[in-house]
XYZ file of C-alpha atoms in Angstrom:
594
model
C -46.791 58.367 49.979
C -43.193 58.597 51.209
C -40.103 57.991 49.541
C -36.655 56.381 50.244
C -33.384 57.071 48.434
C -31.858 53.764 47.867
C -28.342 53.053 46.679
C -27.948 51.402 43.257
C -27.191 47.884 44.648
C -30.292 48.198 47.058
C -32.509 49.157 44.037
C -31.352 46.458 41.676
C -31.694 44.078 44.574
C -34.992 45.241 45.295
C -35.913 45.062 41.982
C -34.897 41.381 41.470
C -36.612 40.442 44.884
C -39.851 41.916 43.845
C -39.658 39.963 40.572
C -39.735 36.779 42.569
C -35.889 36.350 42.589
C -34.036 34.120 40.309
C -35.241 30.818 38.976
C -33.595 27.367 39.871
C -30.900 26.630 37.310
C -32.327 23.113 37.192
C -35.988 23.083 38.142
C -36.732 26.469 36.828
C -38.770 26.854 39.804
C -38.885 30.495 41.640
C -38.571 29.330 45.471
C -39.914 31.775 48.160
C -36.286 32.321 49.397
C -33.887 35.232 48.471
C -30.374 35.306 49.922
C -28.432 38.532 49.684
C -24.842 38.846 50.618
C -23.696 42.542 51.048
C -20.626 43.773 52.685
C -21.191 45.071 56.201
C -22.044 48.680 56.038
C -23.922 48.285 52.850
C -27.340 49.020 53.910
C -28.729 45.365 54.243
C -31.091 46.366 56.846
C -32.562 49.163 54.894
C -32.881 46.948 51.894
C -34.701 44.319 53.665
C -37.297 46.566 55.391
C -37.802 48.126 51.941
C -38.695 44.772 50.738
C -40.788 43.990 53.716
C -43.043 47.222 53.264
C -43.303 46.663 49.920
C -44.488 42.944 50.086
C -47.018 44.163 53.155
C -48.465 46.747 51.153
C -49.566 44.222 48.626
C -51.185 42.104 51.419
C -51.263 42.467 55.064
C -48.946 39.898 56.537
C -47.001 39.595 59.892
C -43.480 40.320 59.593
C -40.960 38.568 61.589
C -37.389 39.340 61.888
C -34.636 37.082 63.287
C -31.189 38.485 64.548
C -28.169 37.093 65.800
C -28.117 38.935 69.260
C -30.692 40.533 71.757
C -29.129 43.770 71.218
C -29.722 43.704 67.272
C -33.371 43.116 68.075
C -33.635 46.706 69.466
C -31.691 47.977 66.427
C -33.807 46.292 63.808
C -37.023 47.535 65.898
C -35.707 51.151 65.543
C -34.857 50.717 62.017
C -38.205 49.341 61.178
C -39.948 52.277 62.911
C -37.994 54.827 60.324
C -39.632 53.139 57.446
C -43.097 53.109 58.948
C -43.046 49.492 60.308
C -43.645 48.710 63.916
C -41.880 45.667 65.461
C -42.115 44.219 68.985
C -38.548 43.530 70.299
C -39.654 42.017 73.481
C -41.802 39.320 72.178
C -41.728 35.745 73.981
C -43.530 32.529 73.285
C -46.055 32.766 75.964
C -47.418 36.208 74.488
C -49.512 37.081 71.890
C -48.674 39.715 69.369
C -50.193 43.045 70.018
C -52.519 44.534 67.365
C -50.759 47.730 67.062
C -47.358 46.255 65.486
C -46.621 44.609 62.200
C -44.588 41.964 63.676
C -41.709 40.953 66.018
C -38.190 40.478 66.290
C -36.617 37.450 67.938
C -33.190 35.662 68.133
C -31.854 32.439 66.628
C -31.443 30.998 70.039
C -34.989 32.006 71.016
C -36.369 30.216 68.003
C -34.523 26.844 68.674
C -36.669 26.491 71.855
C -39.480 24.219 70.797
C -42.235 26.527 72.308
C -40.996 29.541 70.381
C -40.703 27.600 67.157
C -44.284 26.100 67.430
C -45.715 29.494 68.225
C -43.832 31.079 65.538
C -44.754 28.649 62.904
C -48.437 29.780 63.401
C -47.542 33.671 63.550
C -45.442 33.247 60.191
C -47.605 31.166 58.175
C -48.194 33.331 54.921
C -46.038 36.130 56.655
C -42.742 37.844 55.500
C -39.724 36.496 57.506
C -36.233 38.335 57.632
C -33.292 36.084 58.793
C -30.425 38.490 59.557
C -27.027 37.020 59.097
C -28.416 33.707 58.341
C -25.132 31.723 58.573
C -25.682 31.740 62.473
C -28.295 29.191 61.767
C -25.653 26.820 60.962
C -23.379 27.438 64.263
C -25.877 24.823 66.224
C -28.081 22.338 64.653
C -30.921 23.148 66.696
C -30.864 26.410 65.538
C -31.150 25.335 62.133
C -33.754 23.022 63.006
C -35.590 25.782 64.822
C -36.050 28.023 61.844
C -36.916 25.149 59.542
C -39.891 24.261 61.856
C -40.777 27.791 62.590
C -40.823 29.484 59.096
C -41.519 26.493 56.668
C -45.065 27.987 55.778
C -43.745 31.722 55.352
C -44.881 33.328 52.342
C -41.417 34.917 51.360
C -38.085 34.296 53.242
C -35.308 37.023 52.877
C -31.918 35.780 54.182
C -28.810 38.293 54.746
C -25.187 37.721 55.270
C -22.250 40.055 55.648
C -19.852 37.641 53.681
C -20.264 34.233 51.701
C -20.301 31.089 53.653
C -19.821 27.407 53.278
C -21.884 24.529 54.376
C -20.904 22.852 57.620
C -22.103 19.275 58.308
C -25.796 20.424 58.487
C -26.723 22.853 55.715
C -28.840 25.873 56.986
C -32.383 25.680 55.797
C -34.058 27.746 52.861
C -30.434 28.262 51.489
C -29.258 26.672 48.230
C -25.601 25.490 48.053
C -23.393 25.330 45.011
C -20.591 22.817 44.963
C -17.200 24.233 44.591
C -13.592 23.225 44.922
C -13.758 24.300 48.795
C -16.771 22.480 49.367
C -20.613 23.662 49.313
C -20.954 27.395 48.927
C -24.127 29.340 49.830
C -25.826 30.401 46.444
C -26.762 34.154 46.723
C -29.359 35.592 44.570
C -27.652 39.176 44.979
C -24.330 39.717 45.915
C -22.666 43.200 46.585
C -19.060 42.796 47.908
C -16.461 45.164 49.599
C -14.718 46.092 46.260
C -18.343 47.023 44.635
C -18.840 49.349 47.904
C -15.535 50.945 47.298
C -16.318 51.464 43.457
C -19.555 53.075 44.200
C -18.084 55.419 46.677
C -20.011 56.890 49.938
C -20.676 53.395 51.001
C -17.952 51.779 53.083
C -14.399 53.010 54.178
C -11.097 51.704 53.055
C -9.584 49.635 55.972
C -5.808 49.205 56.494
C -4.240 46.341 58.483
C -1.024 47.166 60.429
C 0.234 43.507 61.096
C 2.645 43.118 64.028
C 5.285 40.249 64.511
C 6.618 39.098 67.592
C 8.791 36.674 69.444
C 7.044 34.305 71.630
C 8.138 31.653 73.967
C 5.933 29.356 75.967
C 5.924 25.799 77.760
C 3.525 23.232 76.707
C 1.676 20.523 78.630
C 4.497 18.176 78.150
C 7.068 20.562 79.675
C 8.851 21.459 76.465
C 9.709 25.212 76.051
C 9.162 26.568 72.437
C 9.825 29.822 70.866
C 8.641 31.421 67.510
C 7.797 34.461 65.578
C 4.877 34.458 63.371
C 7.061 33.840 60.454
C 8.060 30.420 61.741
C 6.178 27.134 60.426
C 4.479 25.371 63.120
C 2.004 22.693 63.577
C -1.654 23.818 63.978
C -1.781 23.298 67.900
C 1.743 25.244 67.961
C 0.315 27.927 66.021
C -2.631 28.359 68.303
C -0.262 28.397 71.443
C 1.994 31.015 69.586
C -1.115 33.193 68.926
C -2.522 33.052 72.362
C 0.947 33.817 73.833
C 1.228 36.984 71.706
C -2.447 38.051 72.901
C -1.785 37.138 76.607
C -1.348 40.033 78.957
C 1.553 38.429 80.714
C 3.900 39.505 77.709
C 4.694 42.772 76.221
C 3.344 42.108 72.751
C -0.259 43.271 73.743
C 0.897 46.137 75.533
C 3.098 47.332 72.505
C 0.315 46.905 70.037
C -2.231 48.823 72.306
C 0.235 51.600 72.530
C 0.483 51.915 68.527
C -3.451 51.619 68.405
C -3.781 54.318 71.095
C -1.485 56.720 69.495
C -3.240 56.059 66.188
C -6.638 57.124 67.579
C -5.080 60.187 69.420
C -3.697 61.193 65.952
C -7.126 60.911 64.242
C -8.904 62.651 67.051
C -6.671 65.519 67.037
C -5.991 66.062 63.414
C -8.028 68.572 61.131
C -11.139 67.115 59.401
C -9.428 67.916 56.039
C -6.558 65.643 57.136
C -8.800 62.638 57.994
C -9.387 63.976 61.609
C -12.426 63.139 63.700
C -12.703 64.396 66.986
C -15.315 61.716 68.292
C -13.467 58.740 66.522
C -13.572 55.672 68.562
C -11.550 52.521 69.057
C -12.544 48.693 69.701
C -10.527 45.953 70.951
C -12.092 42.555 70.442
C -10.828 40.340 73.221
C -10.548 36.334 73.745
C -12.797 36.203 76.513
C -14.417 38.182 79.529
C -11.121 37.818 81.608
C -9.030 38.953 78.732
C -11.505 42.067 78.029
C -11.317 42.996 81.730
C -7.354 42.703 81.525
C -7.111 44.653 78.618
C -9.398 47.423 79.948
C -7.165 47.756 82.945
C -4.241 48.097 80.811
C -5.747 50.848 78.782
C -6.860 52.660 81.870
C -3.728 52.377 84.058
C -1.096 52.324 81.584
C -2.185 54.567 78.798
C -4.803 56.574 80.654
C -7.627 56.726 78.455
C -11.447 56.011 79.437
C -12.635 52.670 78.243
C -16.106 50.908 78.511
C -16.357 47.188 78.543
C -19.282 45.046 76.680
C -19.483 41.720 77.759
C -22.821 39.187 77.063
C -23.361 38.512 80.833
C -23.548 42.377 81.587
C -27.631 43.097 81.639
C -26.675 46.778 80.383
C -24.583 45.583 77.302
C -27.261 46.623 74.853
C -27.344 50.121 76.486
C -23.766 50.428 76.594
C -23.206 49.857 72.944
C -26.064 52.302 72.070
C -24.593 54.820 74.393
C -20.980 54.482 72.981
C -22.095 54.893 69.381
C -23.692 58.134 70.159
C -20.989 59.781 72.822
C -17.277 60.396 72.245
C -15.572 58.187 74.533
C -12.441 56.599 72.878
C -12.427 52.955 73.615
C -14.695 50.072 74.006
C -13.212 46.440 74.840
C -15.729 43.510 73.692
C -15.680 39.830 73.320
C -18.090 39.051 70.627
C -21.120 41.587 71.190
C -19.691 44.134 68.814
C -18.369 41.640 66.220
C -21.339 41.494 63.935
C -24.292 43.747 62.884
C -23.687 46.495 65.503
C -23.618 50.030 64.022
C -21.085 52.048 65.391
C -19.965 54.342 62.448
C -17.599 56.340 64.398
C -15.005 53.265 65.041
C -11.844 54.417 63.135
C -9.092 52.189 64.949
C -9.209 48.460 66.273
C -7.134 45.819 67.697
C -8.117 42.169 66.637
C -7.004 40.256 69.699
C -8.794 37.076 69.495
C -7.832 33.730 69.118
C -10.834 33.060 66.938
C -9.320 33.197 63.446
C -11.822 31.954 60.903
C -12.511 34.142 57.957
C -16.106 34.356 58.522
C -15.626 35.959 61.911
C -12.551 38.033 60.824
C -14.701 39.619 58.165
C -17.762 40.274 60.427
C -15.345 41.993 62.901
C -13.801 44.074 60.534
C -17.215 44.979 59.062
C -17.559 46.976 62.320
C -14.907 49.685 61.121
C -16.238 50.089 57.292
C -19.284 51.954 57.957
C -19.208 55.155 56.010
C -20.111 58.496 57.564
C -21.636 61.142 55.277
C -19.894 64.639 55.074
C -16.371 63.107 55.685
C -13.910 63.060 52.472
C -11.082 61.236 54.391
C -12.029 58.669 56.793
C -9.518 55.455 56.605
C -9.818 52.906 59.191
C -6.950 50.820 60.882
C -7.200 47.457 62.415
C -4.110 45.954 63.975
C -3.631 42.541 63.844
C -1.131 39.765 64.692
C 0.825 38.653 61.843
C -0.606 35.117 62.125
C -0.659 33.399 58.715
C -4.627 32.869 58.894
C -5.205 36.476 59.937
C -2.611 37.661 57.201
C -4.584 35.649 54.564
C -7.926 37.193 55.474
C -6.463 40.557 55.674
C -4.703 40.326 52.412
C -8.173 39.449 50.455
C -9.884 42.641 51.968
C -6.821 44.647 51.175
C -6.341 43.351 47.774
C -9.755 44.286 47.024
C -9.163 47.951 48.450
C -6.050 48.190 46.408
C -7.631 47.249 43.155
C -10.196 49.725 43.568
C -8.436 52.896 44.752
C -5.005 52.444 43.322
C -4.898 53.550 39.602
C -3.686 50.969 37.449
C 0.140 50.286 36.813
C 0.925 52.033 40.488
C 1.991 48.674 41.990
C 3.883 49.062 45.373
C 5.874 46.615 47.663
C 2.540 45.615 49.098
C 1.403 43.934 45.876
C 4.156 41.476 45.829
C 2.890 40.103 49.139
C 1.578 36.702 48.787
C -0.847 35.243 51.583
C -1.061 31.529 52.184
C -4.948 31.303 51.648
C -4.576 27.423 52.332
C -3.917 28.123 55.849
C -7.517 29.433 56.360
C -8.480 25.510 55.555
C -7.186 24.962 59.134
C -10.335 24.858 61.417
C -10.027 26.468 64.896
C -10.023 24.076 67.685
C -13.478 23.870 69.252
C -13.884 24.741 73.115
C -13.156 21.308 74.507
C -10.016 21.020 72.249
C -8.818 24.336 73.382
C -9.358 23.557 77.253
C -7.244 20.431 76.969
C -4.499 22.239 74.529
C -4.127 25.228 76.924
C -4.646 23.229 80.510
C -1.059 23.085 81.464
C 0.286 25.761 78.847
C 2.334 28.748 80.294
C 3.327 31.979 78.740
C 7.058 32.924 79.385
C 7.515 35.770 77.021
C 5.890 37.593 74.132
C 7.578 40.646 72.722
C 6.505 42.752 69.363
C 9.213 42.973 66.888
C 9.584 44.224 63.379
C 9.012 47.977 64.799
C 11.006 49.954 62.148
C 11.830 53.584 62.213
C 10.694 55.870 59.318
C 11.291 59.462 59.215
C 8.899 61.863 57.519
C 10.274 65.191 56.353
C 8.777 68.539 56.560
C 7.135 68.047 53.110
C 5.677 64.729 54.171
C 8.289 62.597 52.261
C 10.041 59.685 54.030
C 13.708 60.248 54.479
C 16.278 57.475 54.899
C 18.727 57.892 57.628
C 18.899 58.161 61.378
C 16.532 60.598 62.062
C 18.930 63.649 62.800
C 17.126 65.985 60.470
C 15.713 68.578 62.867
C 13.072 69.532 60.048
C 11.737 66.070 60.243
C 9.613 64.108 62.491
C 10.244 60.589 63.697
C 7.611 58.181 64.412
C 7.525 54.209 64.956
C 5.296 51.753 63.221
C 4.781 48.078 62.740
C 5.391 46.544 59.309
C 2.536 47.243 56.747
C 2.691 44.442 54.376
C -0.993 44.496 54.324
C -2.575 47.984 53.990
C 0.030 50.650 53.867
C 1.150 52.814 56.626
C -1.561 54.824 58.527
C -1.959 58.357 57.388
C 1.002 58.268 54.934
C -0.427 55.632 52.383
C -0.538 56.765 48.448
C -3.900 55.627 48.015
C -6.788 58.029 47.151
C -10.013 58.509 49.073
C -12.819 56.493 47.580
C -14.742 58.394 44.880
C -17.739 60.775 45.599
C -20.891 58.695 45.496
C -22.571 59.217 42.064
C -25.808 58.158 43.249
C -26.237 60.995 45.959
C -28.511 62.949 43.932
C -29.859 60.573 41.249
C -33.584 60.691 41.163
C -33.913 57.354 39.553
C -32.658 55.789 42.947
C -35.698 57.600 44.657
C -38.007 54.916 45.579
C -42.048 55.480 46.403
C -43.121 53.290 49.483
C -46.601 52.130 48.957
C -48.830 52.789 51.854
C -49.190 49.858 54.195
C -52.162 48.948 56.396
C -51.889 51.031 59.910
C -51.842 48.770 62.905
C -54.270 49.104 65.200
C -54.055 51.194 68.230
C -51.776 54.272 69.167
C -49.876 55.718 66.309
C -46.128 56.513 66.993
C -45.886 59.881 68.848
C -43.147 62.218 67.632
C -39.703 60.246 67.069
C -40.700 57.247 69.458
C -41.764 53.939 67.805
C -44.509 51.753 69.088
C -42.333 49.574 70.708
C -40.604 52.347 72.668
C -43.925 53.755 73.818
C -45.005 50.179 74.848
C -41.861 49.973 77.124
C -42.489 53.228 78.799
C -46.290 52.335 79.151
C -45.162 48.672 80.779
C -42.559 50.259 83.040
C -45.102 52.783 84.574
C -47.692 49.835 84.953
C -45.334 47.833 86.949
C -44.363 50.840 89.043
C -48.171 51.416 89.707
C -48.477 47.680 90.359
C -45.567 47.973 92.875
C -47.318 50.807 94.757
C -50.614 48.535 94.729
C -48.984 45.652 96.380
C -47.479 47.895 99.300
C -50.802 49.246 99.882
C -53.274 46.565 99.711
C -51.077 43.796 100.783
C -51.837 41.581 97.863
C -49.611 39.525 96.247
C -48.302 40.879 92.710
C -50.245 38.206 90.642
C -53.442 39.367 92.259
C -52.526 42.905 91.854
C -51.940 42.419 88.031
C -54.974 40.222 87.516
C -57.144 42.972 88.820
C -55.435 45.712 87.129
C -56.381 43.840 83.925
C -59.738 43.073 84.733
C -60.614 46.880 85.470
C -59.157 47.806 82.138
C -60.391 44.872 80.131
C -56.800 43.527 79.199
C -56.259 40.062 78.595
C -52.417 40.199 79.317
C -49.817 42.973 79.487
C -47.510 41.285 76.834
C -50.129 41.203 74.103
C -51.857 44.513 75.102
C -51.847 47.545 72.430
C -50.198 50.877 73.835
C -54.096 52.133 73.987
C -54.807 49.344 76.203
C -51.695 49.772 78.201
C -52.372 53.611 78.690
C -56.279 52.713 79.772
C -54.714 50.010 82.152
C -52.369 52.693 83.595
C -55.278 55.393 84.022
C -57.511 52.716 85.781
C -54.755 51.571 87.981
C -53.792 54.954 88.990
C -57.442 56.113 89.941
C -57.634 52.858 92.124
C -54.548 53.712 93.938
C -55.517 57.331 94.529
C -59.089 55.998 96.180
C -56.971 53.647 98.343
C -54.523 56.621 99.476
C -57.377 58.806 100.670
């Protein structure tokens, strides 16, 4: 029997889940649904898979995971393998489920198709279902309808989210809501917030938000010329135009902010480890759209002479690029949405939030890419540069306030603590796509400059010195204002505490044995899914050779390969069957080539 070392919150949430969850406050009934809201980087995946393994040990059931993106399907499959669970990330509605896996990973978009929902309804009956980042089911009505149809008969449904979320017009299935003054708020059975994680230590990083003001000028569709900074009060549409003007590559606001971010990352990569340095630290720029991402990448390469990777959803190699970036030491990545949620790249230390999407949910999920703690590093603060837009300022303030409350000792208030964010601005909804297109159809950027760049002089002893920088023993540097989060590398907050649970034997959980899936067991460090990919690719290569040699069509060759190996279909075949199919087909090919 193997064991796993859980964090305190994971152990508490696991115990509550296995007890059946909390009873409904009105009916007293315990539903098969359990919602866990835990800050990004806290370990939701490990918690959920531990619950799944314990449940499957009690009775062999199919395990189905629903993820937000295709890239995360592979990530979930690999994480499951580490806990002895085998999931197929390539399942499709036309396929059966191979006998050598415990279940499958799919996406909300795939579940929304009628064929997939119908097939999953049969597979998940009395099964265990994990709904990762379940708030995605509220993005489109079809997605919510799809999971309702597909998983209504499941034995248990474990929903996960990285941040609290509210109800839209269509509530998300299997989620209970509480009425609040701000609308219907999803009721979590267990909550583990950013402040909780900072308090525990060794779970998440403290994140700082350099916010940059600017002077923006643009023309409207009516031909009017407007000019404003982020401190000026504007209408909702004017605020959207101001933000888009700042982020436009036609002005100098964006290059100025990128310059600060590039310098910050260089400092981290070149500093000693004891001073917060990290040689392989990475940076991420979140762009508006693919064209914007391409332009930012050119700017980073041409003006700042730094290597950069681009990840966009249309790129079939996007998942591979994300996986490679998480393991290599390249400095920068530019993405639109693919790296905004769930993706695990712990070496990210610097970010630039340069998208017009300004909802709190998206902002918190994006910031979640920078909070993931790396063991063995005592100082690993992260910095995310943001426009000083009132909505983004409010979101950043909420996160920074939690950080200051935990890391700064009582009675050590700073100028930051007098900063007041206008939380009401968060109630302004971002225009939908059609409205955005109409708003910006004849919109033109005239000018965008970063402002509020103040000069601070740091003496040889590290103290800030007033003056013009003439002291030769001091080093002068430029930085944006830091009302949210404090200046990078010179803030006065201590590092998060050392995790008290690192060697706590009470947090070791024995993992019960689970029924072994039929077929080949994983070899070495490869999962059943990885072995299956390799065998399918090798079968496809032999099939192509057979087509060339026999002159038959692909369908006829594939059918013959299935027949001689006794396989119904490649998609539902176990690894043992795929290996046999490969051997018999290679033998057939050798005979033809004699």
